[in-house]
Coordinates of C-alpha atoms in Angstrom, one line a residue:
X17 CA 0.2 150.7 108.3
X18 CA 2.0 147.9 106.0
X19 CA 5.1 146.3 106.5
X20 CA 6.0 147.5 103.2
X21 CA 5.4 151.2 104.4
X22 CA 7.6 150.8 107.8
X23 CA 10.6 149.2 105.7
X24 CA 10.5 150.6 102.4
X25 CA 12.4 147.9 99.7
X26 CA 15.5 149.7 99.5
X27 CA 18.1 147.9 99.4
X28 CA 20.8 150.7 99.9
X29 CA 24.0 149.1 102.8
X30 CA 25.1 151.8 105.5
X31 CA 28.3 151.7 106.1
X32 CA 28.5 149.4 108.5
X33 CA 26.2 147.2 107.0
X34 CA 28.4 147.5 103.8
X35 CA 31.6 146.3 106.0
X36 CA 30.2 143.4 107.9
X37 CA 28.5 142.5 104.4
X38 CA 31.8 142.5 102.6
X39 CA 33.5 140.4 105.2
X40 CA 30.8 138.1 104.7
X41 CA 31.2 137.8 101.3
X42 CA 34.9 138.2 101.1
X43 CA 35.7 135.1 103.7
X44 CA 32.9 132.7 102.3
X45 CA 34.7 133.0 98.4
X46 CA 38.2 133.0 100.2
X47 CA 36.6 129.2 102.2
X48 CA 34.8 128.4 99.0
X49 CA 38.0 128.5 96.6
X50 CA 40.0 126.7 99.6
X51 CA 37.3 124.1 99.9
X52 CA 37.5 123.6 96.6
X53 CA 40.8 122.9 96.2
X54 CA 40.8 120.0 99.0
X55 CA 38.0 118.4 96.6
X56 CA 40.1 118.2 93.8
X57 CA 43.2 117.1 96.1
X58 CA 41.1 114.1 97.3
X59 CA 39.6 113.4 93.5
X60 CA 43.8 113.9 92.3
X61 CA 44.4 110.9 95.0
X62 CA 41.7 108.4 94.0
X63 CA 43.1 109.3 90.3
X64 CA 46.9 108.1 91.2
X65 CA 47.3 111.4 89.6
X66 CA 48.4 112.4 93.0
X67 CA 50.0 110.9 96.2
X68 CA 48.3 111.8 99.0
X69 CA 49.2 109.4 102.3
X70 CA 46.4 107.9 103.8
X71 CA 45.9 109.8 107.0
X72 CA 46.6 113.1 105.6
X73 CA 43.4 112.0 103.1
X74 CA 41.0 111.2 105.6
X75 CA 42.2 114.9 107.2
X76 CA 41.1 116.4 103.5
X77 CA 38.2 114.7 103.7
X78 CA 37.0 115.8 107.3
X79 CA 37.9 119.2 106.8
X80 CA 36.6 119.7 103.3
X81 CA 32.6 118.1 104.5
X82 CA 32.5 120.1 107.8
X83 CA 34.1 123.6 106.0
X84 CA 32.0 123.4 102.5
X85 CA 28.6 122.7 104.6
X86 CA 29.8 125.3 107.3
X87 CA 30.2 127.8 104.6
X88 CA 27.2 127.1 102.6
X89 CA 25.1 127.8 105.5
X90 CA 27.1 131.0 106.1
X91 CA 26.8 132.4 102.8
X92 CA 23.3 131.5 102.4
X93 CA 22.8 133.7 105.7
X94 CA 24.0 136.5 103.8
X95 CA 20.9 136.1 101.4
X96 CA 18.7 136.1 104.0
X97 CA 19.9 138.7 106.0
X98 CA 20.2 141.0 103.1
X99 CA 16.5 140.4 101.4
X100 CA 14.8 140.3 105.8
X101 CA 16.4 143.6 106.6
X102 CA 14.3 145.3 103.8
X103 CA 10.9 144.3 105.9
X104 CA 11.9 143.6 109.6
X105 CA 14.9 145.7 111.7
X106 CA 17.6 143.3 112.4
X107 CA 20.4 143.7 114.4
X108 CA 23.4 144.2 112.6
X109 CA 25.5 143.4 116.1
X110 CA 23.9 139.8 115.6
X111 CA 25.2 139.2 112.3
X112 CA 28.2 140.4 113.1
X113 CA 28.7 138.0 116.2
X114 CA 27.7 135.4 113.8
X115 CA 30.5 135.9 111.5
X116 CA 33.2 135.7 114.0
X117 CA 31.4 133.1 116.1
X118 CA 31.7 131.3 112.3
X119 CA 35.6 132.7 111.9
X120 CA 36.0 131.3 115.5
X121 CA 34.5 128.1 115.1
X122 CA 36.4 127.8 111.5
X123 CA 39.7 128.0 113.2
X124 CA 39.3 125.4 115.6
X125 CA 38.1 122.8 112.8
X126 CA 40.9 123.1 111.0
X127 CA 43.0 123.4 113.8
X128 CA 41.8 120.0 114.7
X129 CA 42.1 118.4 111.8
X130 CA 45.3 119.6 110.3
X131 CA 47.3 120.1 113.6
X132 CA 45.5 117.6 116.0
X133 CA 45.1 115.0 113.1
X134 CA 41.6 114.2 113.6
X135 CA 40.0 112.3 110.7
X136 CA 36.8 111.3 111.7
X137 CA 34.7 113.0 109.0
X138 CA 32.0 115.3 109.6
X139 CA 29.5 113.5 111.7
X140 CA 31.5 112.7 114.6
X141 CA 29.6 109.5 115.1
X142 CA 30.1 108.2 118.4
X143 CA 32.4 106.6 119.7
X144 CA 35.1 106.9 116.0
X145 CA 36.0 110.5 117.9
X146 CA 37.0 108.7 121.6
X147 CA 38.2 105.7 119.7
X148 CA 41.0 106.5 116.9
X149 CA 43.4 103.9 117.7
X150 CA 46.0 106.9 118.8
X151 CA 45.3 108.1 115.0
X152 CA 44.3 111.3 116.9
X153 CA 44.4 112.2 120.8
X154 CA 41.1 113.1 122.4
X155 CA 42.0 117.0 122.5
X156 CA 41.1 117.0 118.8
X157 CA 38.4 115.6 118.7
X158 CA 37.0 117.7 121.5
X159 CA 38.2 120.6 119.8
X160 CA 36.5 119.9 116.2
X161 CA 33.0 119.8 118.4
X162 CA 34.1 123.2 119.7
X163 CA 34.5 124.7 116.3
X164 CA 30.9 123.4 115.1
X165 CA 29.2 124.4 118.6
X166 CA 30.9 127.5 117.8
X167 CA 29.4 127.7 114.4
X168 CA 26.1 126.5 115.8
X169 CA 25.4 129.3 118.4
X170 CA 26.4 131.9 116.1
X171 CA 23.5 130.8 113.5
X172 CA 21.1 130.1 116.7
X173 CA 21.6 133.5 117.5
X174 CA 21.1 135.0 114.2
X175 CA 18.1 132.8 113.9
X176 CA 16.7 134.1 117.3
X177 CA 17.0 137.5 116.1
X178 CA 15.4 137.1 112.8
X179 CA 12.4 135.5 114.6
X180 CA 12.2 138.3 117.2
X181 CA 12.3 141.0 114.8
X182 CA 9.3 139.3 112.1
X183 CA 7.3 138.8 115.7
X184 CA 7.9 142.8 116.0
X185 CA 6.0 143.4 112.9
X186 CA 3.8 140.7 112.3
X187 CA 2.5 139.7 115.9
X188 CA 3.4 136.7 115.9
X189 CA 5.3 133.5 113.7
X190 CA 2.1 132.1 112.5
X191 CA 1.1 135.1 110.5
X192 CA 4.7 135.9 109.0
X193 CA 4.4 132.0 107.2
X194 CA 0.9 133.6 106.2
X195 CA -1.1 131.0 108.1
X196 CA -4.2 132.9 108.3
X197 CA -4.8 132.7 104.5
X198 CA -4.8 128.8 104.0
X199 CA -8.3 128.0 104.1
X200 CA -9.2 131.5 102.3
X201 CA -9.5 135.2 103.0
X202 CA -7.8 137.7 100.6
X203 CA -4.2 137.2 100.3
X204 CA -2.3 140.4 101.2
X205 CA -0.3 140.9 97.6
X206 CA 2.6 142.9 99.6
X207 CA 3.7 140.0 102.2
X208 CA 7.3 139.9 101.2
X209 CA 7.7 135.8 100.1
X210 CA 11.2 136.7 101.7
X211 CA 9.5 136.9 105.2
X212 CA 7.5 133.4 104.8
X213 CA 10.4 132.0 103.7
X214 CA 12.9 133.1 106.7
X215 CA 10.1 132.3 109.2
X216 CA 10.4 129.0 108.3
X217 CA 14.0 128.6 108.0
X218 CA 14.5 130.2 111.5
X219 CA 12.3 127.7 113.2
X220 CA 13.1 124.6 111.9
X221 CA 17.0 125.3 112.1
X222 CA 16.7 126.4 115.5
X223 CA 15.5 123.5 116.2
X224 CA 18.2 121.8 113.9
X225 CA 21.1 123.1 115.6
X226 CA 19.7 123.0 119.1
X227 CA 19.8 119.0 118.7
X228 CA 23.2 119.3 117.0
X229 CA 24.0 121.2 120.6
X230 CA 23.0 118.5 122.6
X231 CA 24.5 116.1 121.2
X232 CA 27.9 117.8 120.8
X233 CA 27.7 118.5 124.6
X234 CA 26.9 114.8 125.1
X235 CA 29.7 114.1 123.3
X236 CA 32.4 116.4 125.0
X237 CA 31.2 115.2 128.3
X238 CA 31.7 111.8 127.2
X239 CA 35.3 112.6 126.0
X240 CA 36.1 113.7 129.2
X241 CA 34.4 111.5 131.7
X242 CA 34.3 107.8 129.6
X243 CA 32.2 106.6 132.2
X244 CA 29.1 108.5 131.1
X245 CA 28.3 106.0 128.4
X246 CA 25.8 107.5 125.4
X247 CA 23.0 105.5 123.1
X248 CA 24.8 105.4 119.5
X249 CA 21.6 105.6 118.1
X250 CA 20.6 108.1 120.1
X251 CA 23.5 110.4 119.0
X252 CA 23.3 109.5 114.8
X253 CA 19.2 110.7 115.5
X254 CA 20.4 114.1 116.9
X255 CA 23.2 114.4 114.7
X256 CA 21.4 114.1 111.2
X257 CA 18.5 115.8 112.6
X258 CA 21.6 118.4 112.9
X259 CA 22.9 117.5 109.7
X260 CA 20.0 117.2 107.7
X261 CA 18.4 120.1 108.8
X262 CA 21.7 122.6 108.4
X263 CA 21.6 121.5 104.4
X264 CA 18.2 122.1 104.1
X265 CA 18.1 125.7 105.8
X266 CA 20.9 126.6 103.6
X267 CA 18.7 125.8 100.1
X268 CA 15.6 127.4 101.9
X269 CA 17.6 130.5 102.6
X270 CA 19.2 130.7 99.0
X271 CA 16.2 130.3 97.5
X272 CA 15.1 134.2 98.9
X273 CA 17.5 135.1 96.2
X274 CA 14.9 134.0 93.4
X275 CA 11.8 135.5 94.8
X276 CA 13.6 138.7 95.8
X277 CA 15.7 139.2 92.4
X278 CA 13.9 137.7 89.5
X279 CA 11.2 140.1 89.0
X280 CA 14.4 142.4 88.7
X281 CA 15.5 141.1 85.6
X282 CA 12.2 139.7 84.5
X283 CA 10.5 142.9 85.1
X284 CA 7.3 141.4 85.8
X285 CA 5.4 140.4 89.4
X286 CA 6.7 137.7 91.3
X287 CA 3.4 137.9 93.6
X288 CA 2.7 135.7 96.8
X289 CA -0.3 132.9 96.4
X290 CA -2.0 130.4 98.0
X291 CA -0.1 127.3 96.9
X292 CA 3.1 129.1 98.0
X293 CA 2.1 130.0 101.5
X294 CA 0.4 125.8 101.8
X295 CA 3.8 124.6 100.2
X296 CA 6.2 126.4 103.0
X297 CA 3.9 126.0 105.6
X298 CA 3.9 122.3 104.4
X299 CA 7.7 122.0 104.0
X300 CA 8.1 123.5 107.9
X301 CA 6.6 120.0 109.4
X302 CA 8.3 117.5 106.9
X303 CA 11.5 118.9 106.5
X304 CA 11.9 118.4 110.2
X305 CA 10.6 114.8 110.4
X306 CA 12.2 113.4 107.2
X307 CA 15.8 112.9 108.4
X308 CA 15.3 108.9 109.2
X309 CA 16.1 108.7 105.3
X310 CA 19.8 108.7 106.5
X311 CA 19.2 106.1 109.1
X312 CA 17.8 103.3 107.2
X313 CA 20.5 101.3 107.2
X314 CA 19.9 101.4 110.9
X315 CA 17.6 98.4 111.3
X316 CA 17.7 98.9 115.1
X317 CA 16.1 102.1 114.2
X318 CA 12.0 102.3 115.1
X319 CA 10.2 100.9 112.5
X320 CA 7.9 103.9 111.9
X321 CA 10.3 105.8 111.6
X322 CA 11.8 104.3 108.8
X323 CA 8.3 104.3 107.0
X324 CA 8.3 107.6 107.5
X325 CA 11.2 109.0 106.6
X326 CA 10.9 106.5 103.4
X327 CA 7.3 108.2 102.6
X328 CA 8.6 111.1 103.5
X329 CA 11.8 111.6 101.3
X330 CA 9.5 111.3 98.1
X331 CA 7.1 114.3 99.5
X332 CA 9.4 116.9 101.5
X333 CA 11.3 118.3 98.7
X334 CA 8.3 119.2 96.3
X335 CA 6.1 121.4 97.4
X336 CA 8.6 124.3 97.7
X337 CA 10.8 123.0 94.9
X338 CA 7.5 122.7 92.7
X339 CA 5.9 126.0 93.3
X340 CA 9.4 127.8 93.2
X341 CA 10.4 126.6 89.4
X342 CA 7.2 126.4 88.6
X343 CA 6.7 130.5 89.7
X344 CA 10.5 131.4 88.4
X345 CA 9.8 130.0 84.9
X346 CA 6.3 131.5 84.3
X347 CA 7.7 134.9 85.7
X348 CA 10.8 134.6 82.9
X349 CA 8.4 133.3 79.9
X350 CA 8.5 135.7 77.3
X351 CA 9.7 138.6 79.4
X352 CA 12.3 139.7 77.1
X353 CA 14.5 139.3 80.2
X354 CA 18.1 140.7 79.6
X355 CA 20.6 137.9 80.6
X356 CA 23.2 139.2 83.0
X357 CA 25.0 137.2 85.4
X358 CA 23.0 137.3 88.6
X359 CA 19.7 136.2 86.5
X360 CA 21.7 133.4 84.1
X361 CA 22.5 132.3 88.1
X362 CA 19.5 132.4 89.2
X363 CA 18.1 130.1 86.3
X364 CA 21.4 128.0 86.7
X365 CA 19.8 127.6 90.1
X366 CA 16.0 126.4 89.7
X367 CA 18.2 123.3 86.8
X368 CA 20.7 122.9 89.7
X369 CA 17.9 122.0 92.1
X370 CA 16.0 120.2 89.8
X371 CA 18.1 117.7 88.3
X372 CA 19.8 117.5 91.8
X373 CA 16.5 116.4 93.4
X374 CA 16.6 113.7 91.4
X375 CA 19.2 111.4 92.6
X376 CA 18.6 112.4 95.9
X377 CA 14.8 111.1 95.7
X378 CA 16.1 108.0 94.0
X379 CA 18.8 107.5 97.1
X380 CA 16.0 107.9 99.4
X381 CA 14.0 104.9 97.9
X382 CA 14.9 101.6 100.3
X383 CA 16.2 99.2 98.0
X384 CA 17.9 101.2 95.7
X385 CA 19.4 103.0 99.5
X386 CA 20.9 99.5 100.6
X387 CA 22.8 99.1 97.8
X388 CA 23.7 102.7 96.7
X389 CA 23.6 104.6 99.8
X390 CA 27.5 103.9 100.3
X391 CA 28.7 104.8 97.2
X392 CA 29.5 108.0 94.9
X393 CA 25.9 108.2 94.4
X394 CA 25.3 110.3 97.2
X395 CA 28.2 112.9 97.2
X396 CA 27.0 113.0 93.2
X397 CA 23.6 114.3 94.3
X398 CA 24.2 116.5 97.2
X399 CA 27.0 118.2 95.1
X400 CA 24.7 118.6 92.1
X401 CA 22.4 120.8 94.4
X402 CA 24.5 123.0 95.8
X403 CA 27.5 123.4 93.2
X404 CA 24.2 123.8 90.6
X405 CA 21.6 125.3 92.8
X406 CA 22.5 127.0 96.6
X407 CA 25.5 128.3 95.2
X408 CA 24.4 130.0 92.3
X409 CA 22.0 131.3 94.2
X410 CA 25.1 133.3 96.4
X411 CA 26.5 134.1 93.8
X412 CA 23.7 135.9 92.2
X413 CA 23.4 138.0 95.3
X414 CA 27.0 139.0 95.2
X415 CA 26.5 139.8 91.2
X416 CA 23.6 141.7 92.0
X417 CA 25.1 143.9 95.2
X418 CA 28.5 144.9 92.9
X419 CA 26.0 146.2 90.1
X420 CA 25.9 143.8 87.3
X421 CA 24.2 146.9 84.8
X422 CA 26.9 146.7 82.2
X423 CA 26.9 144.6 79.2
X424 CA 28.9 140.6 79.7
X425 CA 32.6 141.0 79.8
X426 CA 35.0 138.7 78.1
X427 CA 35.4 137.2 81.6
X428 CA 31.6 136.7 81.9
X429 CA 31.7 134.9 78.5
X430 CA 34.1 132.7 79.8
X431 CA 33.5 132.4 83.5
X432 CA 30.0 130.8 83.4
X433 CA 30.2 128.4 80.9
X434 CA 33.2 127.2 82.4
X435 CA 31.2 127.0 85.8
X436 CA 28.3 124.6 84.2
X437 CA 30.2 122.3 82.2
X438 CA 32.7 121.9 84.6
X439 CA 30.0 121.5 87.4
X440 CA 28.5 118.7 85.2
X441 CA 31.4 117.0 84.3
X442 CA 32.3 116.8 88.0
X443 CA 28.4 115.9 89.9
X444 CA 28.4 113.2 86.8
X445 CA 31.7 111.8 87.4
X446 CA 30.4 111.0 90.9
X447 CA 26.9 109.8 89.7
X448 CA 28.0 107.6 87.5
X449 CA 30.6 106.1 89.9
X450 CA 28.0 105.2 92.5
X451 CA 25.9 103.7 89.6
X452 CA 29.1 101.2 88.8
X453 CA 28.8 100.7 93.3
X454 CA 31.9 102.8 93.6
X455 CA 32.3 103.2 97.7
X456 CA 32.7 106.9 98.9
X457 CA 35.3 108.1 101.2
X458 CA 37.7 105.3 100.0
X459 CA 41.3 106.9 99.8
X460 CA 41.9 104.0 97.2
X461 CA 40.3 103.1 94.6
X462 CA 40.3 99.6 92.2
X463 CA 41.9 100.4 88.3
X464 CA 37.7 100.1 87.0
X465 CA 37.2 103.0 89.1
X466 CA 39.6 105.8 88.3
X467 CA 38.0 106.5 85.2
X468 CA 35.2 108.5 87.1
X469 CA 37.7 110.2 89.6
X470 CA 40.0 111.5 86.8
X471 CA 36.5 112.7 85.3
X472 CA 35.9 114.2 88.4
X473 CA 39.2 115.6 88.3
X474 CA 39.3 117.3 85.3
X475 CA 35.4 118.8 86.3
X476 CA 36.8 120.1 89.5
X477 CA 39.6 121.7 88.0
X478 CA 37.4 123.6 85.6
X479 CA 35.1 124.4 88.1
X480 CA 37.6 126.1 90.2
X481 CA 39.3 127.9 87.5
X482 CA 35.6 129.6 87.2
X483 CA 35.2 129.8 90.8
X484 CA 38.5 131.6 90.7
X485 CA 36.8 134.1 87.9
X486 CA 34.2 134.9 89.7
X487 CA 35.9 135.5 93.3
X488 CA 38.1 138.0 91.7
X489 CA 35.0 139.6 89.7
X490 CA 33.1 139.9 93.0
X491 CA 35.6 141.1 95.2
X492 CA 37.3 143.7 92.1
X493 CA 33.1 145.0 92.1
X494 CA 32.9 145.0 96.0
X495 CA 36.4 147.5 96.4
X496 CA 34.9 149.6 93.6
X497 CA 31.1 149.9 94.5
X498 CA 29.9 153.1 96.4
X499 CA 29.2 152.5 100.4
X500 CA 26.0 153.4 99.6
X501 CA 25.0 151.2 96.6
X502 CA 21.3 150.6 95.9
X503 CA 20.4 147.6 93.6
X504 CA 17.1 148.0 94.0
X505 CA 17.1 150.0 90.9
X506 CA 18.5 147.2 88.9
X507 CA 16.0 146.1 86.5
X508 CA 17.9 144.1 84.4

């Protein structure tokens, strides 16, 4: 019997699945807009257009990094969980524990940061956390670690769950990533992309967060007990393996939202291939070996590594990326697709992740990394990819679940433009600051400068003001959809 004949596609919510799934979706806008809004407090600062003293800055600026990447990965779970649950039986218990592991871990974070004062940004690089010249007392850093271990078992569990329930059906890992059809055999047409993709999400950020684990115990213990001394480059290895591989999950499990969705609105087959199951299966190895890219201003680092991780950067991101726009534009060519808001997302998306990848491939070359990699240039590209590409991807999802069937609204008409050019503006303000060498997470900047942070400025405020749209859109759509709504009819 087929998968597709155990769990039919329907995506219909139970009840229960419709309240854990509006909580979800509820507290990642609610974050999202808050998140926001520290953004644009920090870009107000480096403007002068606001006074922001300097410790309460660096706050901002740790709680707005660990909360934004914290609630990217948590809203990208929801895409995943709600596109696996239509092949494999997940349990619903598990994704609930997740969210208030998440809600748990939230709390302390910004406990620490705004009440314990600790600044030390979102790595916790060892030994800024046990060493803050009395800037912050020990307690808070020890408590920020909390919130992300928090965070972290909460998604491990989740993960371990998805992998369990794929092994259920499939046998075993290897055939869910569709191993056994590399080197030929006839492809079965049915296996859900949505599977291959999760597969390999759940095992390469299991492993992800298990080193981010580890080294946040290491860490605690050597809050507590100084004597137990740690290798710094030891802990900045395990903690962008943790870093880098958190990001990278949360774009892998967005990206279910094309596969699943587009055919939707395109109304044409979105069918699995053979480049598709070589390019994930391809992705799995290098995505988790790539992470020296960070390091290579690390020249105490293994050589091989950083020849790796230099090689590396230029091949990890393509295969998927490359088969995925490649796939999404061919299925939309001359479809006579109706444009509604979850597919002008989704397409948003596939730009967002292109033109993002860009930078980010640039960054990653050596010489241009010594000169640029501490400057604007890099929060330019990572916010290009996920204001432009993960979260249009969510946002899609949550369009698509409230029943997006009607013709635009004014507030459509206005929402999404807003959302681009205002993105734009904003990702380009940074770009172009890191190409004039512009340092990041300065609190002040030099009169030449504040050009591109009032820019950024006035692109943050915009994109919030759609942000704002959209939340109250999404949430209006969530109170009035039935507890039984099926969007599996929606064909665009």
């Amino acid at each position: 019997m087929s998968t597709m004949q155990l769990y039919p596609a329907d995506e219909a919510l139970t009840r229960n699945e419709r309240i854990v799934f509006n909580l979800y979706v509820a507290s990642v806008l609610l974050v999202f807009v808050l998140m926001m809004l520290l953004g644009l407090t920090m870009r107000l600062a480096q403007s002068t257009w606001l006074g922001v003293p300097l410790d309460v800055f660096y706050r901002v600026m740790t709680a707005h990094g660990a909360g934004m990447v914290g609630t990217i990965g948590l809203a990208s779970s929801v895409v995943m969980w709600f596109f696996l649950r239509k092949y494999v039986k997940l349990t619903l218990a598990i994704f609930a524990a997740n969210y208030v592991l998440f809600i748990l871990g939230a709390v302390a974070l910004l406990a620490a940061v705004f009440i314990g004062g600790y600044a030390g940004a979102w790595t916790f690089l060892y030994p800024l956390p046990v060493h803050s010249m009395n800037v912050w007392s020990p307690h808070a850093a020890a408590l920020f670690m909390l919130g992300y271990l928090l965070i972290g078992v909460g998604f491990l569990l989740f993960y371990l769950d998805a992998m369990w329930a794929i092994i259920r059906v499939y046998g075993n890992l290897g055939r869910a990533l569709g191993l056994q059809w590399l080197f030929g055999g006839e492809i079965d047409k049915s296996h859900p992309k949505a599977v291959v993709a999760s597969t390999m999400v759940a095992i390469t950020n299991s492993i992800g967060v298990l080193a981010g684990a580890v080294v946040l115990v290491m860490c605690l213990i050597n809050i507590y007990f100084p004597s137990v001394g740690l290798n710094a480059l030891l802990v900045k290895n395990l903690t962008y393996l943790f870093g880098h591989m958190f990001i990278n999950a949360s774009i892998y499990m967005g990206v279910i939202a094309v596969y699943e969705m587009l055919p939707r609105y395109s109304g044409r087959p979105y069918p699995i291939s053979r480049p598709f199951l070589w390019s994930w299966a391809s992705s799995l190895v290098m995505v988790l070996i790539v992470y020296p890219h960070h390091l290579m201003m690390d020249y105490a680092m293994p050589f091989w590594m950083l020849v790796m991780g230099q090689i590396i950067s230029y091949c990890a991101g393509l295969p998927v990326f490359t088969v995925t726009v490649y796939g999404a534009l061919t299925n939309v060519y001359r479809s006579g697709m109706r444009w509604r808001m979850p597919s002008s997302l989704l397409m948003l998306s596939m730009f967002g992740w292109a033109a993002g990848i860009i930078p980010a491939i640039i960054d990653g070359t050596i010489s241009v990394n010594r000169v640029m990699h501490n400057t604007q240039w890099v929060p330019g590209h990572f916010h290009f990819y996920l204001l432009l590409g993960v979260l249009p991807m969510v946002l899609a999802l949550m369009f698509h679940v409230i029943g997006q069937r009607t013709p635009a609204r004014a507030s459509d008409k206005l929402g999404f433009p807003l959302y681009v050019f205002g993105g734009l503006v904003f990702v380009f303000a940074f770009l172009a600051a890191g190409h004039e060498s512009t340092p990041r997470r300065f609190a002040v900047h030099l009169p030449q400068w504040l050009p591109y942070d009032q820019a950024g400025a006035i692109g943050a405020a915009l994109l919030i003001t759609a942000m704002l749209v959209f939340a109250v859109q999404i949430l209006v759509g969530l109170l009035r959809s039935p507890g039984h709504a099926d969007p599996a009819r929606v064909t665009g």
